[in-house]
């Protein structure tokens, strides 16, 4: 008798194409899954069935026609925030039964735009007004002569950014401008969100769905394949619902004589089911320094014990400032807001100078501004001036294949002196100074598809990470070691001094000895009279760097965006000019093509 016969008898009366063994295996597997995992598995299995039938189920846009109107959501995301908003929009549209498609900007063919009826862009801005890596090709295409006319296409744009930067939400503004110029019609005016974007993004999602629900025929919910493409990396824990983890270890890895404090931090994820890959970031919800909060309350002459309501929750003003609001770093928008509470001429002049205001805000903490420009406000006015607290993202410094249910970070304490008063960064001081081993902290993983090792383990890899920018490369090498990758690995590291600031020195020496690390070039800026940085080492090794790139090497940069990343980028252009004998324009195009091919990836902040 065939094992496939009489399945309805063996499978509890269910009519099923599964044989008895398959049914038992499936039942055993799903019995341990969470509802989120079950939902994802359903979409995944559905997609596999379509692939086996020769049906494409990639998250490409659904073709629109006169008879089929579709909401297509395109996300341009560097660290995952824009992707998260796009996924939320897709899920809510799906619940309404709207035909919806979610697409990574990197996977979207620009000419497809002419076939859309309703298209939405959720776009973050990278660095100083640059498009995220996954949107470089589409961003360039829409400016080119190849871009199609978009008459009849309706669109909307949500921009994510940080108003502390000069080119706030520039990528969103760019896409808005490109689509308008090509003849598309706005569904809604563009919305630009600051770092505390959740409330504004939720309102925008509601407005979009209200608008398109009247225009797009509601059908059956979106296919499971579309949903699975968007949620394949989801877990039970997220930015909105973090995991309560335990601090295992906190170890200083700079020397006693170093003028910097850098700590290696190990966090226990046991029982979370959280998975991450090298290149991902760990989001940390932190609390502000209670002493700093008390100083601010004193400056404002406010009673910290008075009750306030924050998002429906009643708590003391002091606790609200500790756990709910950003009270460390100032920003231009906040300074403009508080200027209304004082007649100080100097402050009013400052807010009329955008460049001067940005420079001032970048170099002053909130408490310093209050000490320089005293204001009189009540509790409600004060809270209305502040940004809500947002989590900090730290590059993960471990491979899960190596550390299993742990995650490691490399955190530098932000600390400086102002008129004899020491100021510290909110999140960095929380992790390195106020948390003790055994304490709990709320964390989640932010997946970063734009900073990933090559799939081919024979590929050469060049890593450039000065200071705490070394963190992801520790995870890269642990992963390459575990995968027994045969591709050569080259690490550039820089810091202030060899004796005090050589982070993870013993580990790099071990990898050099084993051969996993093919070569390592270091730059310690203060060990000689002239300052030497990683970009100088890169130029010194220009011939070999060029040869590695010609041999297909992937190049990664992690660290400071304002100086280091720009200097390294310039060095790469010079390498291409000198070694490739290219013009400046052709060298820049060469480096740009590396980025488009994901052979030049950056994790900068």
Coordinates of C-alpha atoms in Angstrom, one line a residue:
X1 CA 0.0 0.0 0.0
X2 CA 1.3 3.4 -0.9
X3 CA 2.2 5.6 2.1
X4 CA 0.3 8.4 0.4
X5 CA -3.1 6.6 0.5
X6 CA -6.0 7.4 2.9
X7 CA -4.4 10.6 4.2
X8 CA -7.7 11.8 5.6
X9 CA -7.8 8.9 8.0
X10 CA -4.2 9.4 9.3
X11 CA -4.4 13.2 9.5
X12 CA -7.3 13.6 11.9
X13 CA -10.0 13.7 9.3
X14 CA -8.3 16.5 7.4
X15 CA -8.3 16.3 3.6
X16 CA -4.6 16.8 2.9
X17 CA -2.0 16.1 0.1
X18 CA 0.5 15.3 2.9
X19 CA 1.4 11.7 3.7
X20 CA 1.5 10.5 7.3
X21 CA 5.2 11.2 7.8
X22 CA 5.1 14.7 6.3
X23 CA 2.0 15.6 8.4
X24 CA 3.7 14.4 11.6
X25 CA 6.9 16.3 10.9
X26 CA 4.9 19.5 10.0
X27 CA 2.7 19.2 13.1
X28 CA 5.8 18.7 15.4
X29 CA 7.5 21.8 13.9
X30 CA 4.6 24.2 14.1
X31 CA 3.7 23.2 17.6
X32 CA 6.7 25.1 18.9
X33 CA 6.2 28.3 16.9
X34 CA 4.9 31.7 18.0
X35 CA 2.0 33.3 16.1
X36 CA 4.4 35.6 14.4
X37 CA 6.6 32.7 13.3
X38 CA 3.5 30.8 12.1
X39 CA 2.4 33.7 10.0
X40 CA 5.8 34.0 8.4
X41 CA 6.1 30.3 7.8
X42 CA 2.7 30.3 6.0
X43 CA 3.9 33.0 3.6
X44 CA 7.2 31.3 3.1
X45 CA 5.6 27.9 2.3
X46 CA 3.1 29.6 0.0
X47 CA 6.0 31.3 -1.9
X48 CA 7.9 28.0 -2.2
X49 CA 4.8 26.4 -3.7
X50 CA 4.5 29.2 -6.3
X51 CA 8.2 28.9 -7.2
X52 CA 7.8 25.1 -7.7
X53 CA 4.9 25.9 -10.0
X54 CA 7.1 28.4 -12.0
X55 CA 5.3 31.4 -10.6
X56 CA 7.4 34.4 -9.6
X57 CA 6.8 35.5 -6.0
X58 CA 9.5 38.0 -5.5
X59 CA 8.5 41.3 -3.9
X60 CA 8.5 43.1 -7.2
X61 CA 5.8 45.5 -7.9
X62 CA 2.5 44.2 -9.2
X63 CA 1.9 45.4 -12.7
X64 CA -0.9 47.9 -12.8
X65 CA -3.3 48.3 -15.7
X66 CA -6.6 50.0 -16.4
X67 CA -8.3 47.2 -14.6
X68 CA -5.9 46.8 -11.7
X69 CA -4.9 49.6 -9.4
X70 CA -2.2 48.8 -6.9
X71 CA -0.5 50.5 -4.0
X72 CA 3.3 50.0 -4.5
X73 CA 5.5 50.9 -1.5
X74 CA 9.2 51.5 -2.2
X75 CA 11.6 52.0 0.7
X76 CA 15.0 53.6 0.7
X77 CA 16.5 52.6 4.0
X78 CA 20.0 52.6 5.4
X79 CA 19.6 51.3 9.0
X80 CA 16.0 49.9 8.8
X81 CA 13.8 52.7 10.0
X82 CA 12.3 53.5 6.6
X83 CA 11.9 49.8 5.9
X84 CA 10.0 49.5 9.2
X85 CA 7.6 52.2 8.4
X86 CA 7.1 50.8 4.9
X87 CA 6.3 47.4 6.3
X88 CA 3.8 48.9 8.7
X89 CA 2.0 50.6 5.9
X90 CA 2.0 47.4 3.9
X91 CA 0.6 45.4 6.8
X92 CA -2.2 47.9 7.4
X93 CA -3.0 48.1 3.7
X94 CA -3.1 44.3 3.6
X95 CA -5.6 44.2 6.5
X96 CA -7.9 46.5 4.5
X97 CA -7.8 44.1 1.6
X98 CA -5.9 46.6 -0.7
X99 CA -3.7 45.1 -3.4
X100 CA -0.3 46.2 -2.2
X101 CA 3.3 45.5 -3.0
X102 CA 6.4 46.3 -0.9
X103 CA 9.7 46.7 -2.7
X104 CA 13.3 47.4 -1.7
X105 CA 14.5 50.4 -3.8
X106 CA 17.5 48.3 -4.9
X107 CA 15.2 45.7 -6.5
X108 CA 12.9 48.2 -8.2
X109 CA 13.2 48.8 -11.9
X110 CA 12.7 52.6 -12.6
X111 CA 10.9 52.1 -15.8
X112 CA 8.2 50.2 -13.9
X113 CA 7.1 53.5 -12.4
X114 CA 5.2 54.4 -15.6
X115 CA 3.0 51.4 -15.0
X116 CA 2.0 52.2 -11.5
X117 CA -1.2 53.8 -10.4
X118 CA -0.4 54.6 -6.8
X119 CA 3.2 54.6 -5.5
X120 CA 4.6 55.6 -2.2
X121 CA 8.2 56.3 -1.2
X122 CA 9.5 56.0 2.4
X123 CA 13.0 57.4 2.2
X124 CA 15.7 58.0 4.9
X125 CA 18.7 60.2 4.3
X126 CA 22.2 59.0 4.6
X127 CA 25.1 61.2 5.8
X128 CA 25.1 64.7 4.4
X129 CA 22.1 64.5 2.2
X130 CA 23.0 61.3 0.4
X131 CA 20.5 58.6 -0.7
X132 CA 20.8 55.3 1.2
X133 CA 22.9 52.7 -0.4
X134 CA 19.9 50.6 -1.5
X135 CA 18.5 53.6 -3.4
X136 CA 21.5 54.9 -5.2
X137 CA 20.6 53.3 -8.6
X138 CA 17.0 54.4 -8.5
X139 CA 17.9 57.9 -7.3
X140 CA 20.3 58.3 -10.2
X141 CA 17.9 56.8 -12.7
X142 CA 15.1 59.2 -11.9
X143 CA 17.4 62.1 -12.6
X144 CA 18.5 60.7 -16.0
X145 CA 17.1 61.1 -19.5
X146 CA 15.9 57.5 -19.3
X147 CA 13.3 58.3 -16.6
X148 CA 9.8 57.8 -18.0
X149 CA 6.9 60.3 -18.0
X150 CA 4.7 59.6 -15.1
X151 CA 1.4 61.2 -16.2
X152 CA -1.4 59.4 -14.5
X153 CA 0.7 58.1 -11.6
X154 CA -0.3 59.3 -8.1
X155 CA 2.4 59.3 -5.4
X156 CA 3.3 60.3 -1.9
X157 CA 6.6 60.6 0.0
X158 CA 7.5 60.2 3.6
X159 CA 11.0 61.4 4.5
X160 CA 13.0 60.3 7.6
X161 CA 15.9 62.4 8.8
X162 CA 17.5 64.4 11.6
X163 CA 17.0 68.1 11.7
X164 CA 20.4 68.5 13.3
X165 CA 21.8 68.0 9.8
X166 CA 21.9 70.6 7.1
X167 CA 20.3 68.4 4.5
X168 CA 17.3 67.3 6.5
X169 CA 15.3 64.6 4.8
X170 CA 17.0 65.4 1.5
X171 CA 16.4 62.0 -0.1
X172 CA 12.7 62.3 0.5
X173 CA 12.8 65.8 -0.9
X174 CA 14.7 64.5 -3.9
X175 CA 12.2 61.7 -4.7
X176 CA 9.3 64.2 -4.3
X177 CA 11.0 66.6 -6.7
X178 CA 11.8 63.8 -9.3
X179 CA 8.3 62.4 -9.4
X180 CA 6.7 65.9 -9.7
X181 CA 9.0 66.8 -12.5
X182 CA 8.2 63.6 -14.3
X183 CA 4.5 64.5 -14.3
X184 CA 3.2 62.4 -11.4
X185 CA 0.4 63.8 -9.1
X186 CA 0.7 64.0 -5.3
X187 CA -1.7 62.0 -3.3
X188 CA -0.6 64.0 -0.2
X189 CA 2.0 66.7 0.5
X190 CA 5.4 65.2 1.5
X191 CA 5.9 64.7 5.2
X192 CA 9.4 65.1 6.7
X193 CA 10.0 63.3 10.0
X194 CA 12.6 64.0 12.6
X195 CA 14.4 61.4 14.7
X196 CA 11.3 60.8 16.9
X197 CA 9.3 59.9 13.8
X198 CA 6.8 57.2 15.0
X199 CA 3.8 59.5 15.7
X200 CA 4.1 61.5 12.5
X201 CA 4.7 58.3 10.5
X202 CA 1.6 56.7 12.0
X203 CA -0.5 59.8 11.1
X204 CA 0.9 59.7 7.6
X205 CA 0.1 56.0 7.2
X206 CA -3.5 56.7 8.3
X207 CA -3.8 59.6 5.8
X208 CA -2.4 57.5 2.9
X209 CA -4.8 54.6 3.5
X210 CA -7.8 57.0 3.9
X211 CA -6.8 58.5 0.5
X212 CA -6.1 55.4 -1.5
X213 CA -9.0 53.3 0.0
X214 CA -11.4 55.4 -1.9
X215 CA -9.5 55.0 -5.2
X216 CA -8.2 51.4 -5.1
X217 CA -10.7 48.6 -5.3
X218 CA -10.5 46.4 -2.3
X219 CA -9.7 42.8 -3.1
X220 CA -8.6 39.8 -1.2
X221 CA -5.7 40.5 1.3
X222 CA -2.3 40.7 -0.3
X223 CA -0.6 37.4 -1.1
X224 CA 1.4 35.7 1.6
X225 CA 4.4 36.0 -0.7
X226 CA 4.3 39.8 -0.5
X227 CA 4.0 39.7 3.3
X228 CA 6.8 37.2 3.7
X229 CA 9.2 39.2 1.6
X230 CA 8.7 42.1 4.0
X231 CA 8.8 40.2 7.3
X232 CA 11.3 37.4 6.6
X233 CA 13.7 38.9 9.2
X234 CA 11.1 39.8 11.8
X235 CA 11.1 38.4 15.3
X236 CA 8.9 38.7 18.4
X237 CA 11.0 41.6 19.6
X238 CA 11.3 45.0 17.9
X239 CA 11.9 48.7 18.5
X240 CA 8.3 49.0 19.7
X241 CA 8.5 45.7 21.7
X242 CA 12.1 45.2 22.9
X243 CA 13.6 42.3 24.8
X244 CA 14.6 42.7 28.4
X245 CA 18.2 41.4 28.3
X246 CA 20.8 41.0 31.0
X247 CA 24.2 42.7 31.0
X248 CA 26.8 39.9 31.4
X249 CA 30.1 41.7 31.1
X250 CA 31.4 45.3 30.9
X251 CA 35.2 45.5 30.4
X252 CA 37.3 48.5 29.6
X253 CA 39.6 47.8 26.6
X254 CA 41.5 51.1 26.5
X255 CA 44.6 51.4 28.7
X256 CA 44.9 53.2 32.0
X257 CA 46.7 56.2 30.4
X258 CA 44.2 56.5 27.6
X259 CA 42.2 59.7 27.5
X260 CA 39.3 57.7 26.1
X261 CA 37.1 55.1 27.7
X262 CA 36.0 52.3 25.4
X263 CA 34.3 49.2 26.8
X264 CA 33.6 45.7 25.5
X265 CA 30.0 44.8 26.5
X266 CA 28.4 41.4 26.4
X267 CA 24.6 41.0 26.7
X268 CA 22.7 37.8 27.3
X269 CA 19.9 37.1 24.8
X270 CA 19.0 33.7 26.2
X271 CA 15.4 32.8 25.6
X272 CA 14.7 35.6 23.2
X273 CA 15.0 33.7 20.0
X274 CA 16.6 36.8 18.6
X275 CA 18.8 36.2 15.5
X276 CA 21.3 38.6 14.0
X277 CA 23.9 38.6 11.3
X278 CA 27.3 40.4 11.0
X279 CA 26.7 43.9 10.0
X280 CA 23.4 44.3 12.0
X281 CA 23.0 46.8 14.8
X282 CA 21.6 46.4 18.3
X283 CA 19.1 49.0 19.3
X284 CA 19.3 50.0 23.0
X285 CA 16.6 51.9 24.9
X286 CA 18.5 53.8 27.5
X287 CA 17.7 56.0 30.5
X288 CA 19.1 59.4 31.1
X289 CA 21.4 60.2 34.0
X290 CA 19.3 61.1 37.0
X291 CA 21.9 63.6 38.2
X292 CA 21.7 65.4 34.8
X293 CA 17.9 65.5 35.1
X294 CA 18.1 67.0 38.6
X295 CA 20.4 69.7 37.3
X296 CA 18.0 70.5 34.5
X297 CA 15.0 70.7 36.9
X298 CA 17.0 73.0 39.1
X299 CA 17.9 75.3 36.2
X300 CA 14.2 75.5 35.3
X301 CA 13.1 75.7 38.9
X302 CA 10.5 72.9 38.2
X303 CA 9.2 70.4 40.7
X304 CA 10.4 66.9 39.6
X305 CA 7.7 65.2 41.7
X306 CA 4.7 66.9 40.0
X307 CA 2.6 64.5 37.9
X308 CA 2.6 64.6 34.1
X309 CA 0.9 62.5 31.5
X310 CA 3.1 61.1 28.7
X311 CA 1.3 59.0 26.0
X312 CA -1.5 58.2 28.3
X313 CA 0.8 57.2 31.2
X314 CA 0.9 59.2 34.5
X315 CA 4.3 59.6 36.1
X316 CA 6.5 62.2 37.8
X317 CA 8.1 64.9 35.7
X318 CA 11.5 63.6 36.9
X319 CA 10.8 60.1 35.8
X320 CA 9.5 61.3 32.5
X321 CA 12.7 63.2 31.9
X322 CA 14.8 60.1 32.8
X323 CA 12.9 57.6 30.7
X324 CA 10.8 59.3 28.0
X325 CA 12.6 62.4 26.6
X326 CA 15.9 63.3 25.0
X327 CA 17.6 65.6 27.5
X328 CA 21.3 65.3 26.6
X329 CA 22.0 66.5 23.0
X330 CA 20.6 69.8 21.9
X331 CA 19.4 70.4 18.3
X332 CA 18.4 73.4 16.2
X333 CA 14.7 72.7 16.3
X334 CA 14.7 72.6 20.1
X335 CA 16.7 75.8 20.4
X336 CA 14.3 77.6 18.1
X337 CA 11.4 76.4 20.3
X338 CA 12.8 77.6 23.6
X339 CA 13.8 81.0 22.1
X340 CA 10.2 82.0 22.5
X341 CA 10.5 81.8 26.3
X342 CA 13.3 84.4 26.6
X343 CA 14.0 87.9 25.4
X344 CA 17.7 87.3 25.1
X345 CA 18.9 89.2 22.0
X346 CA 21.9 86.9 21.5
X347 CA 19.7 83.8 21.3
X348 CA 17.2 85.4 19.0
X349 CA 20.1 86.4 16.7
X350 CA 21.5 82.9 16.8
X351 CA 18.2 81.2 15.6
X352 CA 18.2 83.5 12.5
X353 CA 21.6 82.1 11.4
X354 CA 21.0 78.4 10.2
X355 CA 24.7 77.5 9.8
X356 CA 25.7 79.2 13.1
X357 CA 22.7 77.5 14.9
X358 CA 23.7 74.0 13.6
X359 CA 27.3 74.5 14.7
X360 CA 26.2 75.8 18.1
X361 CA 23.7 73.0 18.7
X362 CA 26.2 70.3 17.7
X363 CA 28.6 71.5 20.3
X364 CA 26.3 72.1 23.2
X365 CA 24.2 69.9 25.4
X366 CA 20.7 70.9 26.6
X367 CA 21.9 71.8 30.1
X368 CA 24.7 74.1 28.7
X369 CA 22.1 76.0 26.6
X370 CA 19.9 76.4 29.6
X371 CA 22.8 77.7 31.7
X372 CA 23.8 80.2 29.0
X373 CA 20.2 81.2 28.1
X374 CA 17.9 80.8 31.2
X375 CA 14.2 80.4 30.3
X376 CA 11.0 80.3 32.3
X377 CA 8.6 77.5 31.4
X378 CA 6.0 75.3 33.1
X379 CA 6.3 71.5 33.0
X380 CA 3.9 71.2 30.0
X381 CA 5.8 73.7 28.0
X382 CA 9.1 72.1 28.8
X383 CA 8.0 68.6 27.7
X384 CA 6.5 70.1 24.5
X385 CA 9.9 71.4 23.6
X386 CA 11.7 68.1 23.8
X387 CA 12.1 65.2 21.5
X388 CA 10.9 61.9 22.7
X389 CA 13.6 59.5 23.7
X390 CA 14.7 57.2 20.8
X391 CA 16.9 54.1 21.0
X392 CA 20.6 54.2 20.0
X393 CA 21.9 51.8 17.4
X394 CA 25.3 50.1 18.0
X395 CA 27.1 48.0 15.4
X396 CA 27.2 44.5 16.7
X397 CA 30.7 43.3 17.5
X398 CA 30.1 39.5 17.5
X399 CA 29.0 36.7 15.2
X400 CA 26.1 34.7 16.6
X401 CA 27.7 31.5 15.2
X402 CA 30.5 32.2 17.7
X403 CA 28.7 33.6 20.8
X404 CA 25.3 31.9 20.3
X405 CA 22.8 33.5 22.7
X406 CA 24.9 36.6 23.4
X407 CA 25.5 39.9 21.6
X408 CA 28.6 42.0 22.0
X409 CA 29.1 45.7 21.6
X410 CA 32.1 48.1 21.5
X411 CA 31.0 51.3 23.1
X412 CA 33.1 54.5 23.5
X413 CA 32.0 56.9 26.3
X414 CA 31.2 60.3 24.9
X415 CA 32.7 62.6 27.5
X416 CA 34.0 66.2 27.6
X417 CA 34.7 69.0 29.9
X418 CA 32.9 72.4 29.8
X419 CA 34.1 75.1 32.2
X420 CA 35.2 72.4 34.7
X421 CA 31.9 70.5 34.4
X422 CA 32.0 67.0 32.8
X423 CA 29.3 66.2 30.3
X424 CA 28.6 62.7 29.0
X425 CA 26.6 61.2 26.1
X426 CA 23.2 59.8 27.2
X427 CA 23.3 56.3 25.8
X428 CA 27.1 55.8 26.1
X429 CA 27.2 56.7 29.7
X430 CA 24.2 54.5 30.4
X431 CA 26.0 51.5 29.0
X432 CA 29.5 52.1 30.2
X433 CA 28.9 54.0 33.5
X434 CA 25.5 53.4 35.1
X435 CA 24.7 49.8 34.2
X436 CA 26.2 47.0 36.3
X437 CA 26.6 43.4 35.5
X438 CA 23.3 41.6 36.1
X439 CA 21.2 44.7 35.3
X440 CA 18.6 44.5 32.6
X441 CA 18.3 46.7 29.5
X442 CA 15.8 46.8 26.7
X443 CA 17.2 45.8 23.3
X444 CA 16.2 44.8 19.8
X445 CA 18.1 43.9 16.6
X446 CA 18.0 46.3 13.6
X447 CA 18.9 44.3 10.5
X448 CA 21.1 46.1 8.0
X449 CA 21.0 44.7 4.5
X450 CA 23.4 47.4 3.3
X451 CA 26.4 46.2 5.3
X452 CA 26.8 42.5 4.8
X453 CA 29.6 40.0 4.0
X454 CA 29.7 38.6 0.4
X455 CA 27.9 35.3 0.0
X456 CA 30.9 33.9 -1.8
X457 CA 33.4 32.9 0.9
X458 CA 36.3 33.0 -1.6
X459 CA 35.8 36.8 -2.0
X460 CA 38.5 39.1 -0.8
X461 CA 37.5 41.5 2.0
X462 CA 39.0 44.9 2.9
X463 CA 37.8 46.4 6.2
X464 CA 38.5 50.0 7.4
X465 CA 37.4 50.7 11.0
X466 CA 39.2 53.2 13.2
X467 CA 38.2 53.5 16.9
X468 CA 34.9 51.9 17.8
X469 CA 34.3 51.5 14.0
X470 CA 36.2 48.2 14.5
X471 CA 33.1 46.6 16.0
X472 CA 31.4 45.1 13.0
X473 CA 34.8 43.8 11.7
X474 CA 35.2 41.7 14.8
X475 CA 31.9 40.1 13.9
X476 CA 33.0 39.7 10.2
X477 CA 36.1 37.9 11.2
X478 CA 34.4 35.6 13.7
X479 CA 31.8 34.8 11.0
X480 CA 34.5 34.2 8.3
X481 CA 36.4 32.0 10.7
X482 CA 33.2 29.9 11.5
X483 CA 32.4 29.6 7.8
X484 CA 36.0 28.6 7.1
X485 CA 36.0 31.2 4.4
X486 CA 39.1 31.0 2.1
X487 CA 38.9 34.6 0.9
X488 CA 41.7 36.9 2.1
X489 CA 40.9 39.5 4.8
X490 CA 42.7 42.8 5.2
X491 CA 42.0 45.1 8.2
X492 CA 42.9 48.8 8.5
X493 CA 42.6 50.1 12.1
X494 CA 43.5 53.4 13.6
X495 CA 43.3 55.2 16.9
X496 CA 45.4 57.6 19.0
X497 CA 48.2 55.4 20.6
X498 CA 49.5 51.9 20.1
X499 CA 50.0 51.2 23.8
X500 CA 46.6 52.6 25.1
X501 CA 44.1 52.4 22.3
X502 CA 44.7 49.2 20.3
X503 CA 41.3 47.8 20.7
X504 CA 41.1 43.9 20.6
X505 CA 44.8 43.7 19.9
X506 CA 45.2 40.2 21.2
X507 CA 42.4 38.9 19.0
X508 CA 43.8 40.5 15.8
X509 CA 47.2 39.0 16.6
X510 CA 45.6 35.6 17.0
X511 CA 43.8 35.9 13.6
X512 CA 47.1 37.0 12.0
X513 CA 48.9 34.0 13.4
X514 CA 46.2 31.6 12.2
X515 CA 46.1 33.2 8.8
X516 CA 42.4 34.2 8.9
X517 CA 43.6 37.8 8.9
X518 CA 45.8 38.1 5.8
X519 CA 47.2 41.5 6.7
X520 CA 46.6 44.4 9.0
X521 CA 47.7 48.0 8.6
X522 CA 47.4 50.3 11.6
X523 CA 47.6 54.1 12.1
X524 CA 48.1 55.6 15.5
X525 CA 47.8 59.3 15.1
X526 CA 49.7 60.4 18.2
X527 CA 52.6 58.1 18.2
X528 CA 54.7 60.4 16.0
X529 CA 54.9 64.1 15.3
X530 CA 52.8 64.0 12.2
X531 CA 49.2 62.8 12.4
X532 CA 48.7 59.5 10.5
X533 CA 45.2 58.2 9.9
X534 CA 43.7 55.2 8.1
X535 CA 43.3 57.0 4.8
X536 CA 47.1 57.6 4.8
X537 CA 47.7 53.9 5.2
X538 CA 45.2 53.3 2.4
X539 CA 47.1 55.6 0.1
X540 CA 50.5 54.0 1.1
X541 CA 49.1 50.6 0.0
X542 CA 47.4 52.0 -3.1
X543 CA 48.9 49.5 -5.5
X544 CA 47.8 46.5 -3.5
X545 CA 44.4 48.0 -2.7
X546 CA 43.8 48.5 -6.4
X547 CA 44.9 45.0 -7.2
X548 CA 42.5 43.6 -4.6
X549 CA 39.7 45.6 -6.0
X550 CA 40.5 44.4 -9.5
X551 CA 40.4 40.9 -8.1
X552 CA 36.8 41.5 -6.9
X553 CA 37.4 42.5 -3.3
X554 CA 34.6 44.0 -1.2
X555 CA 35.5 47.1 0.8
X556 CA 33.8 48.1 4.1
X557 CA 34.1 51.3 6.1
X558 CA 32.7 51.8 9.6
X559 CA 33.0 54.9 11.9
X560 CA 32.7 58.6 11.9
X561 CA 30.8 60.0 9.0
X562 CA 31.8 63.6 9.2
X563 CA 35.6 63.2 8.8
X564 CA 36.9 59.7 8.5
X565 CA 34.4 58.3 6.0
X566 CA 34.8 61.4 3.8
X567 CA 38.6 61.1 4.0
X568 CA 38.6 57.4 3.2
X569 CA 36.2 58.0 0.3
X570 CA 38.6 60.7 -1.1
X571 CA 41.5 58.3 -0.7
X572 CA 39.7 55.6 -2.7
X573 CA 39.1 58.1 -5.5
X574 CA 42.8 59.0 -5.5
X575 CA 43.7 55.3 -5.6
X576 CA 41.5 54.8 -8.6
X577 CA 43.0 57.9 -10.3
X578 CA 46.6 56.9 -9.6
X579 CA 46.6 53.2 -10.0
X580 CA 43.8 53.0 -12.7
X581 CA 45.2 56.0 -14.6
X582 CA 41.7 57.5 -14.6
X583 CA 40.5 61.0 -14.7
X584 CA 38.9 62.5 -11.6
X585 CA 35.4 62.1 -13.1
X586 CA 36.1 58.4 -14.1
X587 CA 37.6 57.6 -10.8
X588 CA 34.6 58.9 -8.9
X589 CA 32.4 56.9 -11.3
X590 CA 34.5 53.8 -10.6
X591 CA 34.0 54.2 -6.8
X592 CA 30.3 54.9 -7.3
X593 CA 29.9 51.7 -9.3
X594 CA 31.5 49.8 -6.5
X595 CA 28.8 51.2 -4.2
X596 CA 26.0 50.2 -6.6
X597 CA 27.4 46.7 -6.9
X598 CA 27.5 46.5 -3.0
X599 CA 31.3 46.1 -3.2
X600 CA 31.8 49.3 -1.3
X601 CA 29.6 49.4 1.8
X602 CA 29.6 51.9 4.7
X603 CA 28.2 51.9 8.2
X604 CA 28.9 55.5 9.3
X605 CA 27.4 57.7 12.0

